[in-house]
Coordinates of C-alpha atoms (C1' of nucleotides) and ligand atoms in Angstrom, one line a residue:
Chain A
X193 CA 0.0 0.0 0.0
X194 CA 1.8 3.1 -1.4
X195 CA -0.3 6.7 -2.3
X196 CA 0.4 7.9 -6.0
X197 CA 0.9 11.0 -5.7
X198 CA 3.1 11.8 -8.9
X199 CA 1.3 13.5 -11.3
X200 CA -1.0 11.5 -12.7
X201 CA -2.0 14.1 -15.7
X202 CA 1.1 14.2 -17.5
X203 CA 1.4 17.5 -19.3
X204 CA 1.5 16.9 -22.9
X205 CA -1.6 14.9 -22.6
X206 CA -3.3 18.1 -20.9
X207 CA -1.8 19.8 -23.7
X208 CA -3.0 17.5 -25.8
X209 CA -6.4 18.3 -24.4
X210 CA -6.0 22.2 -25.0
X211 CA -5.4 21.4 -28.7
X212 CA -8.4 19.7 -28.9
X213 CA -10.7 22.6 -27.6
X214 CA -8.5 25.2 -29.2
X215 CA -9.2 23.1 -32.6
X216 CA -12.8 22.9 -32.1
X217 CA -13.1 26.4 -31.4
X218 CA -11.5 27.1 -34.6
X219 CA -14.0 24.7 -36.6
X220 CA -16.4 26.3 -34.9
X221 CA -15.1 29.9 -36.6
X222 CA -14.9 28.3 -40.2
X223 CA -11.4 27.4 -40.4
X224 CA -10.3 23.9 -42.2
X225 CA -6.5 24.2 -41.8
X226 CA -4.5 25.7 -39.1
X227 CA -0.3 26.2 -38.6
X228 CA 1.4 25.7 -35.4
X229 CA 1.9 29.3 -34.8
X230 CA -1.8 29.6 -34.4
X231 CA -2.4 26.8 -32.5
X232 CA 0.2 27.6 -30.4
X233 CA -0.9 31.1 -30.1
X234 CA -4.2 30.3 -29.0
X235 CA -3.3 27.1 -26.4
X236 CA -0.6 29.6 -25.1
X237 CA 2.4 27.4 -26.1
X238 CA 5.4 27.9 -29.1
X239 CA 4.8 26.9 -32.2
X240 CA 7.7 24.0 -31.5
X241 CA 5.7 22.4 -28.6
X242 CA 2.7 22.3 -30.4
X243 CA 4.7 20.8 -33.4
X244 CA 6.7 18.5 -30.9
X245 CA 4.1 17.4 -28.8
X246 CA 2.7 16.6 -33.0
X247 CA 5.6 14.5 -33.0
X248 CA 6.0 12.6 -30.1
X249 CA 2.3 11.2 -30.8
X250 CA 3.3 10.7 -34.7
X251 CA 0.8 13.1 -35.7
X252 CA 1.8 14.5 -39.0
X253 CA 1.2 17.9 -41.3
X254 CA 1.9 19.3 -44.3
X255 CA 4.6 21.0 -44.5
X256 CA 3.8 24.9 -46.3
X257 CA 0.1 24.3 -45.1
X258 CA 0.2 23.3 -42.3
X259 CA -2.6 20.9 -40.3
X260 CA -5.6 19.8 -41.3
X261 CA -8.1 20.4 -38.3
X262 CA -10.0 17.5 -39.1
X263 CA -7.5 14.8 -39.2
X264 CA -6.2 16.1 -36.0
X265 CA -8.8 16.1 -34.1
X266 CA -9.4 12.5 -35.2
X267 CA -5.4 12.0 -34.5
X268 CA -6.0 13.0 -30.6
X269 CA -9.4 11.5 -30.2
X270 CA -7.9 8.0 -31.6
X271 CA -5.5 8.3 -29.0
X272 CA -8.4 8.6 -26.6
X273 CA -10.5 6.2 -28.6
X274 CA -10.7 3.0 -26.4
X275 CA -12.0 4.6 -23.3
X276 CA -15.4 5.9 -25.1
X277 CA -18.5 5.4 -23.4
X278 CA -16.6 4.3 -19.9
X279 CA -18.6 4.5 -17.4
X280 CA -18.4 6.3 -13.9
X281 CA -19.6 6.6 -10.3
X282 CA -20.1 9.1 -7.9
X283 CA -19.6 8.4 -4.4
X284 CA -21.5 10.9 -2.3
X285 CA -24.1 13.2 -3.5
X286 CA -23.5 16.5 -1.5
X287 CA -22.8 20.2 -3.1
X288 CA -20.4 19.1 -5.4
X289 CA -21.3 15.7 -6.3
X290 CA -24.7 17.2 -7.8
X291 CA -23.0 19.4 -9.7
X292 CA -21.0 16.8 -11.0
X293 CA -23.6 14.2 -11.7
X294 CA -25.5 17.6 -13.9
X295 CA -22.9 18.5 -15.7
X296 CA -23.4 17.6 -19.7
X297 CA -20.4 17.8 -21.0
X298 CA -19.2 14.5 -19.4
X299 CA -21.5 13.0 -22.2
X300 CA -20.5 15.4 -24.7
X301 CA -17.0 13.8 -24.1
X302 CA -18.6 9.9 -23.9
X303 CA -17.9 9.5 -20.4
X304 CA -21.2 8.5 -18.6
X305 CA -21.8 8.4 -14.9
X306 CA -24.2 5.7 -14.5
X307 CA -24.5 5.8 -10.7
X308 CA -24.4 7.6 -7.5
X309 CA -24.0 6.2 -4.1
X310 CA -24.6 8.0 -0.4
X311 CA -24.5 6.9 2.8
X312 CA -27.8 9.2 3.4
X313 CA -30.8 7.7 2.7
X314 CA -32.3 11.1 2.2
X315 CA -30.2 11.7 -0.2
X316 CA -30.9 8.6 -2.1
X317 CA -34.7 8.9 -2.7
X318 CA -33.7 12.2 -5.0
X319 CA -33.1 11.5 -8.5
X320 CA -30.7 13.9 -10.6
X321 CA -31.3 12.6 -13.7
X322 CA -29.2 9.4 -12.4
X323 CA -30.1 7.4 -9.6
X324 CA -28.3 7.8 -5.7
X325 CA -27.9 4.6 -4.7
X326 CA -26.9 3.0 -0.8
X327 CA -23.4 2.1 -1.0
X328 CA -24.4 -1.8 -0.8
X329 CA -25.9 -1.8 -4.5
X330 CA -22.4 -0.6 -5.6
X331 CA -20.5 -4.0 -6.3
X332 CA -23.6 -5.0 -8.5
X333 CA -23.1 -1.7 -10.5
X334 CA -19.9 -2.0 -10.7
X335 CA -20.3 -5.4 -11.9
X336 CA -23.0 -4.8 -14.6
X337 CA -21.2 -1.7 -15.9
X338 CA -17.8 -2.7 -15.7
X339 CA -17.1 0.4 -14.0
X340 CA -13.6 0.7 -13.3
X341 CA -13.0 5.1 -12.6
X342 CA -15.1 6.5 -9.9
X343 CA -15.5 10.2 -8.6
X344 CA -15.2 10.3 -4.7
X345 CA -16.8 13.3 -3.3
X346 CA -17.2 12.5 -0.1
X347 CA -16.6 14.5 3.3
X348 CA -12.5 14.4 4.0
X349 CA -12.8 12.2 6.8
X350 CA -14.7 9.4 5.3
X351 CA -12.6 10.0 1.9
X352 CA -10.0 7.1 3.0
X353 CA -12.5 4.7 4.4
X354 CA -14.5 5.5 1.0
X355 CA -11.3 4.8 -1.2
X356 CA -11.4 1.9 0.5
X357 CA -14.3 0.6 -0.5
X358 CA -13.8 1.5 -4.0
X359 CA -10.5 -0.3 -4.2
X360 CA -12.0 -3.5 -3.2
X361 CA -14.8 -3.3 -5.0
X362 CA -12.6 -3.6 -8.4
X363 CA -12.5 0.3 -8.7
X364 CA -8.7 1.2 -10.5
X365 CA -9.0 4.8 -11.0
X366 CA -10.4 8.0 -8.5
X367 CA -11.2 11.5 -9.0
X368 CA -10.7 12.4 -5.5
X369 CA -12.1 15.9 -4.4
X370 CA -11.6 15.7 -0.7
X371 CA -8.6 17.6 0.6
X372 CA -6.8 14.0 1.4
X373 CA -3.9 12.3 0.1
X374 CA -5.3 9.1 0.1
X375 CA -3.6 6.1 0.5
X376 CA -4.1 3.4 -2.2
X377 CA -2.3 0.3 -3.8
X378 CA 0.0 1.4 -6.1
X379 CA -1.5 0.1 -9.3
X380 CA -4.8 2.5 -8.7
X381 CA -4.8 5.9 -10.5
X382 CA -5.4 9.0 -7.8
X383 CA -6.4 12.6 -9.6
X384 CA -6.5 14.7 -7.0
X385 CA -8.6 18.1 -7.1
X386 CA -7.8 20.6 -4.2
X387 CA -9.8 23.6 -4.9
X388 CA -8.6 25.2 -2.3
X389 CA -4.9 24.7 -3.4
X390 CA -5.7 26.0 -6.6
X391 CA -7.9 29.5 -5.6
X392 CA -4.8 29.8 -2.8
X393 CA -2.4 29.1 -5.8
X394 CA -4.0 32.2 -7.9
X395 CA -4.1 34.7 -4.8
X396 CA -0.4 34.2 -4.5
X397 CA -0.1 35.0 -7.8
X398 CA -1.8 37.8 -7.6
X399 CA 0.2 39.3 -5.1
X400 CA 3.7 38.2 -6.2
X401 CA 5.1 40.5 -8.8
X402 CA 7.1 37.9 -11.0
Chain B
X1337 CA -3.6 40.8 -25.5
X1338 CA -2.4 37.0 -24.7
X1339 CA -3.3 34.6 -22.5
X1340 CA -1.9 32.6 -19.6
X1341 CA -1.8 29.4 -20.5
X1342 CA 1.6 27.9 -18.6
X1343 CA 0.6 26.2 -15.0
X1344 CA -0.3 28.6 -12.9
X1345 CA 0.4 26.6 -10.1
X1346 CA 4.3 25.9 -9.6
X1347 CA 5.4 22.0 -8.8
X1348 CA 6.9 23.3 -5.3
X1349 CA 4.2 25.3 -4.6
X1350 CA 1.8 22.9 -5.6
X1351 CA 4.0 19.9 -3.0
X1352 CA 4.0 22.9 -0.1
X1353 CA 0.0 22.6 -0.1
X1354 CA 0.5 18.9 -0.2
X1355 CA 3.2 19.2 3.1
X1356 CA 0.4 20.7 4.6
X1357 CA -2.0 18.8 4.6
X1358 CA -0.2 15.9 5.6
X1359 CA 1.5 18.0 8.4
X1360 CA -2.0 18.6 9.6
X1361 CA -2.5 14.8 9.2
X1362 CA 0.6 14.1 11.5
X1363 CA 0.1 16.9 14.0
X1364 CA -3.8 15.2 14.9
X1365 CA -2.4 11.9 14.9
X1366 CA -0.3 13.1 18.0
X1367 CA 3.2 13.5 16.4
X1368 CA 5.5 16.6 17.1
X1369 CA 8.5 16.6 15.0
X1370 CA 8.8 14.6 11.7
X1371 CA 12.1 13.7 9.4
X1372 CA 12.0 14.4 5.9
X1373 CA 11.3 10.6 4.8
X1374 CA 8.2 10.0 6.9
X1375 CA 6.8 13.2 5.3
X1376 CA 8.1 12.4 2.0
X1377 CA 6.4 8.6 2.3
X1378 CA 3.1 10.5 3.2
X1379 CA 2.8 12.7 0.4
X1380 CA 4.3 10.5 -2.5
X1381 CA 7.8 12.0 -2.7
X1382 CA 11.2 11.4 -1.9
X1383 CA 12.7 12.7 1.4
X1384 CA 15.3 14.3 -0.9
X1385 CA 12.4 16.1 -2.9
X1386 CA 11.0 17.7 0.6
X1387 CA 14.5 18.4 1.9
X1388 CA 15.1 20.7 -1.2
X1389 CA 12.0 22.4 -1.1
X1390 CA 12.5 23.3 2.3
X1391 CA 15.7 24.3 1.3
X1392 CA 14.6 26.3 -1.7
X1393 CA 12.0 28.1 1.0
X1394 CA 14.7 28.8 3.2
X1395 CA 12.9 25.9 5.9
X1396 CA 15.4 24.5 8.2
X1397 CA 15.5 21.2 10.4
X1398 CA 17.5 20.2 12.8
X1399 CA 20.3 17.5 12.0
X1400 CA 19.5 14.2 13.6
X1401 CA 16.3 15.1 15.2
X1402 CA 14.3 16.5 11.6
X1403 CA 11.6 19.2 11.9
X1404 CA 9.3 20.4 14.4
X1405 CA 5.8 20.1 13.0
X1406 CA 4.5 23.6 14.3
X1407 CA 7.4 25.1 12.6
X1408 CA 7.0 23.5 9.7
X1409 CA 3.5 24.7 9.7
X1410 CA 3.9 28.2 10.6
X1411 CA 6.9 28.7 7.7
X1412 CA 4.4 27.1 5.3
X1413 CA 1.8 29.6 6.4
X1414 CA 4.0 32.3 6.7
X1415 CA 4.8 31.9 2.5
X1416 CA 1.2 32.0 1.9
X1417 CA 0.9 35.3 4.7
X1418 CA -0.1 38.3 3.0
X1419 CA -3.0 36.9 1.7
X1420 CA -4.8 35.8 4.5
X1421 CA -8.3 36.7 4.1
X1422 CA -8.4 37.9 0.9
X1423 CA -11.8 38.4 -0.5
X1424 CA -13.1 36.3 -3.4
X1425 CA -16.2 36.4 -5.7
X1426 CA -17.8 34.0 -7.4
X1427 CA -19.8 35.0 -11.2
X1428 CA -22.1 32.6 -12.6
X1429 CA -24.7 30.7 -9.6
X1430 CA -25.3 27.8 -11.2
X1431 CA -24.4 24.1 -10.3
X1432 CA -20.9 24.4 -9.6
X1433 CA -21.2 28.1 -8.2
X1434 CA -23.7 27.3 -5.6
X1435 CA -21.1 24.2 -4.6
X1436 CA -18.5 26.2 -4.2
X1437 CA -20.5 29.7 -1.9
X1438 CA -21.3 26.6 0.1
X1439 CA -17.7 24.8 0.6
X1440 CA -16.9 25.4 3.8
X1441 CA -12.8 25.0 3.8
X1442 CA -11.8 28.0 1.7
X1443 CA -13.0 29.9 5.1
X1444 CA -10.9 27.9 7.0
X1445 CA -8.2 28.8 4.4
X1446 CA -8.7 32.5 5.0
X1447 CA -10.6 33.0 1.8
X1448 CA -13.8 34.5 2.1
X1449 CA -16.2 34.8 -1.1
X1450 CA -17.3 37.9 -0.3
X1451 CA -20.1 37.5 -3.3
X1452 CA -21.8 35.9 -5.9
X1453 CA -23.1 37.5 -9.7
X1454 CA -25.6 36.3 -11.9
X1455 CA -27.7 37.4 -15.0
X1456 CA -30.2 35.4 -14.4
X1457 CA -32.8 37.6 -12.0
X1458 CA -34.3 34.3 -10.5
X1459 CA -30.9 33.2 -9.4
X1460 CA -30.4 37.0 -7.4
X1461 CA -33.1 36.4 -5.0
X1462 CA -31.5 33.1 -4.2
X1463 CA -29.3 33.2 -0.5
X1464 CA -26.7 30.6 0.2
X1465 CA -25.1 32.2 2.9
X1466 CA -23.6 35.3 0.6
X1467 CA -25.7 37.5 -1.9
X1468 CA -26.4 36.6 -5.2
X1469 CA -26.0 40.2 -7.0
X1470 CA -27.1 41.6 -10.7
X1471 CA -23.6 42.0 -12.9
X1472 CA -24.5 45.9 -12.2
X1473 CA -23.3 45.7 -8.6
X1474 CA -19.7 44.2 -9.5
X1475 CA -17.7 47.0 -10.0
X1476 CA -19.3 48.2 -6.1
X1477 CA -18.3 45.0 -4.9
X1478 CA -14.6 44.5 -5.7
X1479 CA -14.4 47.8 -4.6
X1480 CA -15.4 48.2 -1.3
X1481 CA -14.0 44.3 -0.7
X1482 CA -10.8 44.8 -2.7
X1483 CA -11.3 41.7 -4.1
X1484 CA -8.5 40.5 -6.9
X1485 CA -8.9 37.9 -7.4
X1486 CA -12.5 35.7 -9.3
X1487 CA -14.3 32.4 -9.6
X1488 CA -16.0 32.2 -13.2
X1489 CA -18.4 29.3 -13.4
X1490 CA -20.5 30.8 -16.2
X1491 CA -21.5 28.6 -19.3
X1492 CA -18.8 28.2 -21.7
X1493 CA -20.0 30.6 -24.6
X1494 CA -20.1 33.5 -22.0
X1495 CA -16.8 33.2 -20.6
X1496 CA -14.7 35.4 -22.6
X1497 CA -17.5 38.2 -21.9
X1498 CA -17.7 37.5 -18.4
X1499 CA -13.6 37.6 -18.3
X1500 CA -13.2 40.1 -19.9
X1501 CA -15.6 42.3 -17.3
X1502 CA -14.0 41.0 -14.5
X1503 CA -10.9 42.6 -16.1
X1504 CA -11.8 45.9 -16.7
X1505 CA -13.4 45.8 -13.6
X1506 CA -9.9 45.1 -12.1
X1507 CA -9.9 41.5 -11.0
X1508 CA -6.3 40.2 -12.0
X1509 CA -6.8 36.8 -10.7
X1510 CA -9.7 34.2 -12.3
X1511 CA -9.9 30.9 -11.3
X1512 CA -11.8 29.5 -14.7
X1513 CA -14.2 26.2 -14.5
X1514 CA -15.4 26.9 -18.1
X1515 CA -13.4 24.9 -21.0
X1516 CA -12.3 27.7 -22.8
X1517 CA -8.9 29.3 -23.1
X1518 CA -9.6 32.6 -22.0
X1519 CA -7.4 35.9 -23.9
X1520 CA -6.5 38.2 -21.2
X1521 CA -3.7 40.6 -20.8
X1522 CA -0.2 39.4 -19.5
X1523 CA -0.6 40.4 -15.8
X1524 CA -4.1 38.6 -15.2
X1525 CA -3.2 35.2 -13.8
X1526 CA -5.2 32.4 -14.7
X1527 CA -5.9 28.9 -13.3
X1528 CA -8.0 26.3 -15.2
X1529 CA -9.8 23.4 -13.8
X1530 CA -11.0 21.3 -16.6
X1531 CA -12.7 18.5 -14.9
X1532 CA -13.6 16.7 -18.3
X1533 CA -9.7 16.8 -19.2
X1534 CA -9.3 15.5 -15.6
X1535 CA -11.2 12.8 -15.7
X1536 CA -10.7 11.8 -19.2
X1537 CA -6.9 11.7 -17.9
X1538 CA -7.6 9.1 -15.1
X1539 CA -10.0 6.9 -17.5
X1540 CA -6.3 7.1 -19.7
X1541 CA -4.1 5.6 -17.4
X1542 CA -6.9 3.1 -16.2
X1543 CA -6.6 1.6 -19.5
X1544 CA -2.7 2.2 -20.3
X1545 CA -0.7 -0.5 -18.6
X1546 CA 2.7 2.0 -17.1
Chain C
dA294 C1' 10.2 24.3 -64.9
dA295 C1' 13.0 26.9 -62.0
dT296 C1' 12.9 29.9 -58.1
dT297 C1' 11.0 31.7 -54.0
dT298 C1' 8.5 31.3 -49.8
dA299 C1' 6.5 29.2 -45.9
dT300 C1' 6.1 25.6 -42.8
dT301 C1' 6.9 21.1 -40.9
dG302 C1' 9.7 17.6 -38.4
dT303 C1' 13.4 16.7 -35.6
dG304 C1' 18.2 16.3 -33.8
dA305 C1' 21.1 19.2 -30.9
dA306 C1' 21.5 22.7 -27.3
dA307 C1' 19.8 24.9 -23.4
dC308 C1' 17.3 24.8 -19.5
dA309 C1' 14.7 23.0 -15.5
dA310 C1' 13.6 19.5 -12.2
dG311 C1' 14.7 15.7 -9.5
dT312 C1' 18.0 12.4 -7.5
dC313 C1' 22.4 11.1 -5.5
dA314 C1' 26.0 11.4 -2.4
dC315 C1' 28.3 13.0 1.2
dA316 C1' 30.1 16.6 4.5
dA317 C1' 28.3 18.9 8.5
dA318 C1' 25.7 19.1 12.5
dA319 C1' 23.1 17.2 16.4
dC320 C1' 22.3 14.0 19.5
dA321 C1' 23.1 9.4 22.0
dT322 C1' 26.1 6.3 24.3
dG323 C1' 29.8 4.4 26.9
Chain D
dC269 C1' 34.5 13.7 26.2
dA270 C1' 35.5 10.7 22.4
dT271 C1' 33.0 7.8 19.3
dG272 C1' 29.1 6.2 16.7
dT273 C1' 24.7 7.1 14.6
dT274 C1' 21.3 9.6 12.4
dT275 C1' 19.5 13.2 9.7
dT276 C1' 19.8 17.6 7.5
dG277 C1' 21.4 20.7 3.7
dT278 C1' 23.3 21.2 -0.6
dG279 C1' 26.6 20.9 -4.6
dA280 C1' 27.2 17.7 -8.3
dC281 C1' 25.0 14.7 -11.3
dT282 C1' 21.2 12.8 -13.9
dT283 C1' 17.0 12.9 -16.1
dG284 C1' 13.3 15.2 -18.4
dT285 C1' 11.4 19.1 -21.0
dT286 C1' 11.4 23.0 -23.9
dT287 C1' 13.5 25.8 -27.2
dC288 C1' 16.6 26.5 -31.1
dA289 C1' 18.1 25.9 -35.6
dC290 C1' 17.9 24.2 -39.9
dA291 C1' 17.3 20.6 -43.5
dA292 C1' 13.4 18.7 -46.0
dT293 C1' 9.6 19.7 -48.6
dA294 C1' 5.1 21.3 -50.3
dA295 C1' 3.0 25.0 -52.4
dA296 C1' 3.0 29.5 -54.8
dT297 C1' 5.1 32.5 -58.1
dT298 C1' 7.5 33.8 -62.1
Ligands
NAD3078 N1 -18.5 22.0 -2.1 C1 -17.5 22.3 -2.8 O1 -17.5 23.2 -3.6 C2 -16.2 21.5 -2.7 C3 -15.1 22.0 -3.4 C4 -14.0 21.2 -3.4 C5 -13.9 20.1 -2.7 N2 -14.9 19.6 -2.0 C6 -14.7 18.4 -1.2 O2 -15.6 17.5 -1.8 C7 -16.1 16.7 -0.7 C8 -17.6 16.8 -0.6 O3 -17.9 18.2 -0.4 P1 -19.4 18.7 -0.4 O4 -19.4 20.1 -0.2 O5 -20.2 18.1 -1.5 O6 -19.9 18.0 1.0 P2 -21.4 17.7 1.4 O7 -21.3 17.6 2.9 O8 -22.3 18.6 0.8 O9 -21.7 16.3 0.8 C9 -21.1 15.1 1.2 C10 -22.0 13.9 0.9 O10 -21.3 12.7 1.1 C11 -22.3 11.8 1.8 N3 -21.4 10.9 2.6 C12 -20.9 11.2 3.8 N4 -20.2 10.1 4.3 C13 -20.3 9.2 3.3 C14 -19.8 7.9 3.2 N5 -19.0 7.4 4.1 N6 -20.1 7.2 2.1 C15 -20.9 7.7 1.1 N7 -21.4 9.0 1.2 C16 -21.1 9.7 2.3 C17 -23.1 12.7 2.6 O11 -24.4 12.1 2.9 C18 -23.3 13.9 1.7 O12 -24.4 13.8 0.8 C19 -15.4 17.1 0.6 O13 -14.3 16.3 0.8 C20 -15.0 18.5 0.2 O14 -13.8 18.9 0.9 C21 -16.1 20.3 -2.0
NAD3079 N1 -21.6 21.5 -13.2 C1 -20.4 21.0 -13.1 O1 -20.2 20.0 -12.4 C2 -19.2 21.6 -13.9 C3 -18.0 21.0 -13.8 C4 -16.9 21.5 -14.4 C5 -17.0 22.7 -15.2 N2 -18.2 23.3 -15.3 C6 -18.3 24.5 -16.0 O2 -18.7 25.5 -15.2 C7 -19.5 26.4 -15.9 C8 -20.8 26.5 -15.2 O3 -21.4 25.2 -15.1 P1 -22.8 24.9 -14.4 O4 -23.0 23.5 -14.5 O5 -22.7 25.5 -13.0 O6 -23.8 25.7 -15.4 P2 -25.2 26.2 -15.0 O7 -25.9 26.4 -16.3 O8 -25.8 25.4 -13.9 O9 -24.9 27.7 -14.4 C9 -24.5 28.8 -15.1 C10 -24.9 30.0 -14.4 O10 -24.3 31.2 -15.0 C11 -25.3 32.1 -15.2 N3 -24.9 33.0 -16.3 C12 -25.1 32.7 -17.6 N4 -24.5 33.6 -18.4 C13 -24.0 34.5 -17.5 C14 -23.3 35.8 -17.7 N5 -23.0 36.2 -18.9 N6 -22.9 36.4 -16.6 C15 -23.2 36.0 -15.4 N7 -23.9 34.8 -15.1 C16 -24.3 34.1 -16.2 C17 -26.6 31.4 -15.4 O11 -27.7 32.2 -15.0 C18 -26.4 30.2 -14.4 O12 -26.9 30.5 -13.1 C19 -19.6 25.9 -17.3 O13 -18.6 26.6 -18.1 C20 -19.2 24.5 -17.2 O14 -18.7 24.0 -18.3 C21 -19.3 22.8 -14.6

DNA sequence: AATTTATTGTGAAACAAGTCACAAAACATG
DNA sequence: CATGTTTTGTGACTTGTTTCACAATAAATT
């Protein structure tokens, strides 16, 4: 039992994920081709990143015009392509886990979130679109859906007791939102979200000159 | 015009919020001083890693006996200082906005969200513990609060617009939930959380074998 | 068809981050 | 109080990432 703590989103795959929106965003304004000044421009990296980053995934352009938006959004979404339609749990239905369970875009990018479990069982006659579930039904969903990533929003100090569960019941990768560093084996994938970190993060910024 | 795309938030800042909150994690298990390996095994690095950083923050230990918790603590804390309390708002009262005028820690943190804008009139007579406000009443706000720093968790088509307000209105800090790459000048930091790109990530490495 | 121009693709160079290795210091022990 | 043990603090080394520089080449122009 060892926490991975190492970053789990590696950043040219987040890059990766910029392109993506920064392409669509210029389908969206009519364009067809694009160079990798402009793409770089607008995901905020140089032209050779974008080009390199290209290159390490064997994506390839023309050279004198450049990249056809088309084939590279097909190029980053076959790289993505086996993990269409997975499908997700929430663990804990509070503030942010029905925000999370309501938010479309999740489908927009094929993932689906087929469940929700709560220890509360007020919580669980309330329906937000999906059903909230007692945490007993979740080895049968897990089962049926071959759910494999979950999204633990549960209070901090149930989060390791929760992560837990999850790892026994076959779960490999978490979406952790509780301030916790959770331990886990080390062959489960931890993403950890510390909003707090991250609004902290920007104040400093703001008041460092740099 | 350009925006801030490179990560906001540094590696070693990013490892000093982790220190914490294991520190924290220590300190309530009953433990008073701590060598750099136990803290290093807690949050996922090496005890080399944590002696640098402490090093590059100009921390010290004591040879043979390691560091004092509290110490620890209060240096950590003393980095972050200046912006205790700082005052925060929050545009756009939907799903995740509501979540986060309801999370409870950023208080704790020292960062109050002083208020909350929508367009949406129905949304403004809404109360979750801080006024919902018309857009009109922004440029009052930030005043009177000197608040710098913004939480935009409008829809995606009305970032930019919404950004680019909170930047005349002279917020230089935005802490952006919608997936878009937002232009702003140089000086206004930036911090995205893309929680499609996060999870996507996790569902990735589920499936790669590393 | 030759020449010019613009852009990719990628090794090499520069830079940044992380690990190693060990001297220096603090404490414990006999 | 000398000796042994443990842990810090950091300079040197290693590894990883980004930028530079330019050859290769596709398209446009003459
Ligand atoms: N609200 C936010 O904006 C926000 C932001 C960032 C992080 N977080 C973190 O996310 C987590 C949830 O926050 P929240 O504000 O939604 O809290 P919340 O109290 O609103 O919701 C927690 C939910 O978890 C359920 N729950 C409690 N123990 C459980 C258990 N053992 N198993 C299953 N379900 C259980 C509760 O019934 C409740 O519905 C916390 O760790 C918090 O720190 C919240
Ligand atoms: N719901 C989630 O879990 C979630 C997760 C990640 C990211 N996001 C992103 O956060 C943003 C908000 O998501 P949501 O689910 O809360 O959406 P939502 O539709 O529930 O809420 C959006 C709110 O913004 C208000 N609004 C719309 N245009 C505005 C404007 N120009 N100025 C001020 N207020 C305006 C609306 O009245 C509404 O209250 C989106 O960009 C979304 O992609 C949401």
């Amino acid at each position: 039992m060892k926490q991975v703590t190492k970053h789990v989103i590696r950043n040219d795959l987040k890059r990766l994920f910029t392109y993506r929106l920064c392409l669509i965003g210029f389908k969206r304004k009519g364009f067809d081709r694009i160079y990798s000044y402009n793409l770089g421009e607008e995901a905020g990296v140089t032209a050779e990143q974008v080009r390199k980053d290209f290159s390490v995934f064997k994506i390839k352009g023309n050279k004198k015009s450049g990249y056809k938006i088309n084939d590279l959004l097909h190029a980053i979404n076959e790289i993505f392509k086996y993990q269409h339609n997975q499908h997700v749990i929430v663990v804990g239905m509070g503030n942010i886990g029905k925000a999370l369970v309501q938010y479309k875009r999740f489908i927009l990018r094929k993932m689906v979130i087929v469940a929700s479990f709560d220890i509360d069982p007020s919580k669980q006659s309330k329906r937000f679109g999906i059903p909230v579930m007692p945490m007993e039904m979740m080895g049968e969903i897990i089962k049926k859906f071959h759910v494999k990533v979950a999204i633990l929003a549960v209070p901090d100090i149930s989060a390791q007791d929760t992560a837990n569960i999850l790892v026994d019941q076959g779960i490999t990768g978490i979406l952790n939102f509780a301030p916790v560093i959770l331990k886990v084996p080390d062959d489960i994938i931890v993403s950890n979200i510390n909003l707090c970190d991250e609004l902290e993060s920007v104040i400093y910024y703001t008041q460092k000159v740099m």
